[in-house]
Amino acid sequence: MPGAGGSLMRPLIRQRAKLDALFRKQFRANSLATWFLRALHAQHYAGRPQRQYYEFGVGRGRTLMRYLKALKLHCELENLDPYDHSIFLFDSFEGLPPKASPRDDHPGWRAGMLRHSLEETQAKLARHIDLNRGNVRFVKGFFRASLTPALASELTSRPPSIVTIDVDYYSSTKTVLDWLLPFTPSGCLFYFDDLWSFHGHPEMGELAAINEVNRSGIGHFTPYTELGCTAGGKVFVFARREYEYSEVTKSRGNL
């Protein structure tokens, strides 16, 4: 009988081992997909903010595919509907704009690079998610034209919980943050893809824009290691200077 029991268990053991191997391959220890998965999990249990993903600079969609992979697994594990999560995708779909500042001046970047059409991106995304369900919104245009006060007012009721910024330039990053941060809640998590393009120079590229925010008084970006995964040291948490949860904290303390 022990032998028979062992033979019944072997297929289950092999299946579990196969699943474990697949997970280790697709969700490596410090990969971006793993960070997305842990971020979704942490925000789900914290209760705020959650379920609003903003991506600036979609390109070929590689980062977006990693987010979707993490979202699908997160929703499967937590018995959630992935279509309850909103996805906002901002891109010119015409490649990089001309450089607008000396702080953009990376020799590897030029206007028109990284061009992928809206139709190309939609077709790729449609292989992974049903675009007819209404939870994905594309905002097309160079950021100086597309990120309008009217759009900010519209999205204030749907503030971001996770933000990816993959826009290369300092000037584009600054435009995004100037528009986004007035309605970004404390606890929103950011991934800056091009953070190290200038080898950590504090006055160049995306890092210069982050440092300006930290000097501006609106709030603070802090490197975020809480999840045990930093995706190459490119992840930050944002907290507003006027911390909006303080009254909640006080009221709880008086209970």
Coordinates of N, CA and C in Angstrom, one line a residue, residues 9 16-18 27 34 57 60 74 80 84 99 104 151 172 240:
M9 N 1.0 9.9 -5.7 CA 1.5 11.2 -5.3 C 2.4 11.8 -6.4
R16 N 3.6 20.1 -9.2 CA 4.0 21.2 -8.3 C 5.4 21.6 -8.6
A17 N 6.3 20.7 -8.9 CA 7.7 21.1 -9.2 C 7.7 21.9 -10.5
K18 N 6.9 21.5 -11.5 CA 6.8 22.2 -12.8 C 6.3 23.6 -12.6
F27 N 9.1 34.9 -12.5 CA 9.1 35.9 -11.4 C 10.4 35.8 -10.6
T34 N 8.2 40.6 -10.6 CA 8.1 40.2 -9.2 C 7.8 41.4 -8.4
G57 N 5.1 56.4 -21.3 CA 6.1 55.8 -22.2 C 5.9 54.3 -22.3
R60 N 7.5 49.5 -26.7 CA 7.1 48.1 -27.2 C 6.1 47.4 -26.3
H74 N -1.8 37.9 -9.5 CA -2.3 38.5 -8.2 C -3.8 38.3 -8.1
L80 N -9.8 37.8 -7.4 CA -10.2 39.2 -7.9 C -10.4 39.2 -9.4
D84 N -11.3 44.8 -12.9 CA -11.6 45.9 -11.9 C -10.4 46.8 -11.7
K99 N 14.9 66.8 -27.9 CA 15.4 67.2 -26.6 C 15.1 68.6 -26.3
D104 N 18.6 66.5 -20.8 CA 18.1 65.4 -21.6 C 19.2 64.8 -22.4
L151 N -7.8 66.9 -18.3 CA -7.6 65.5 -18.0 C -7.3 65.2 -16.6
S172 N 10.7 65.4 -20.1 CA 9.5 64.7 -20.2 C 9.1 64.2 -18.8
R240 N 2.9 62.7 0.2 CA 2.6 64.1 0.1 C 3.2 64.8 1.4

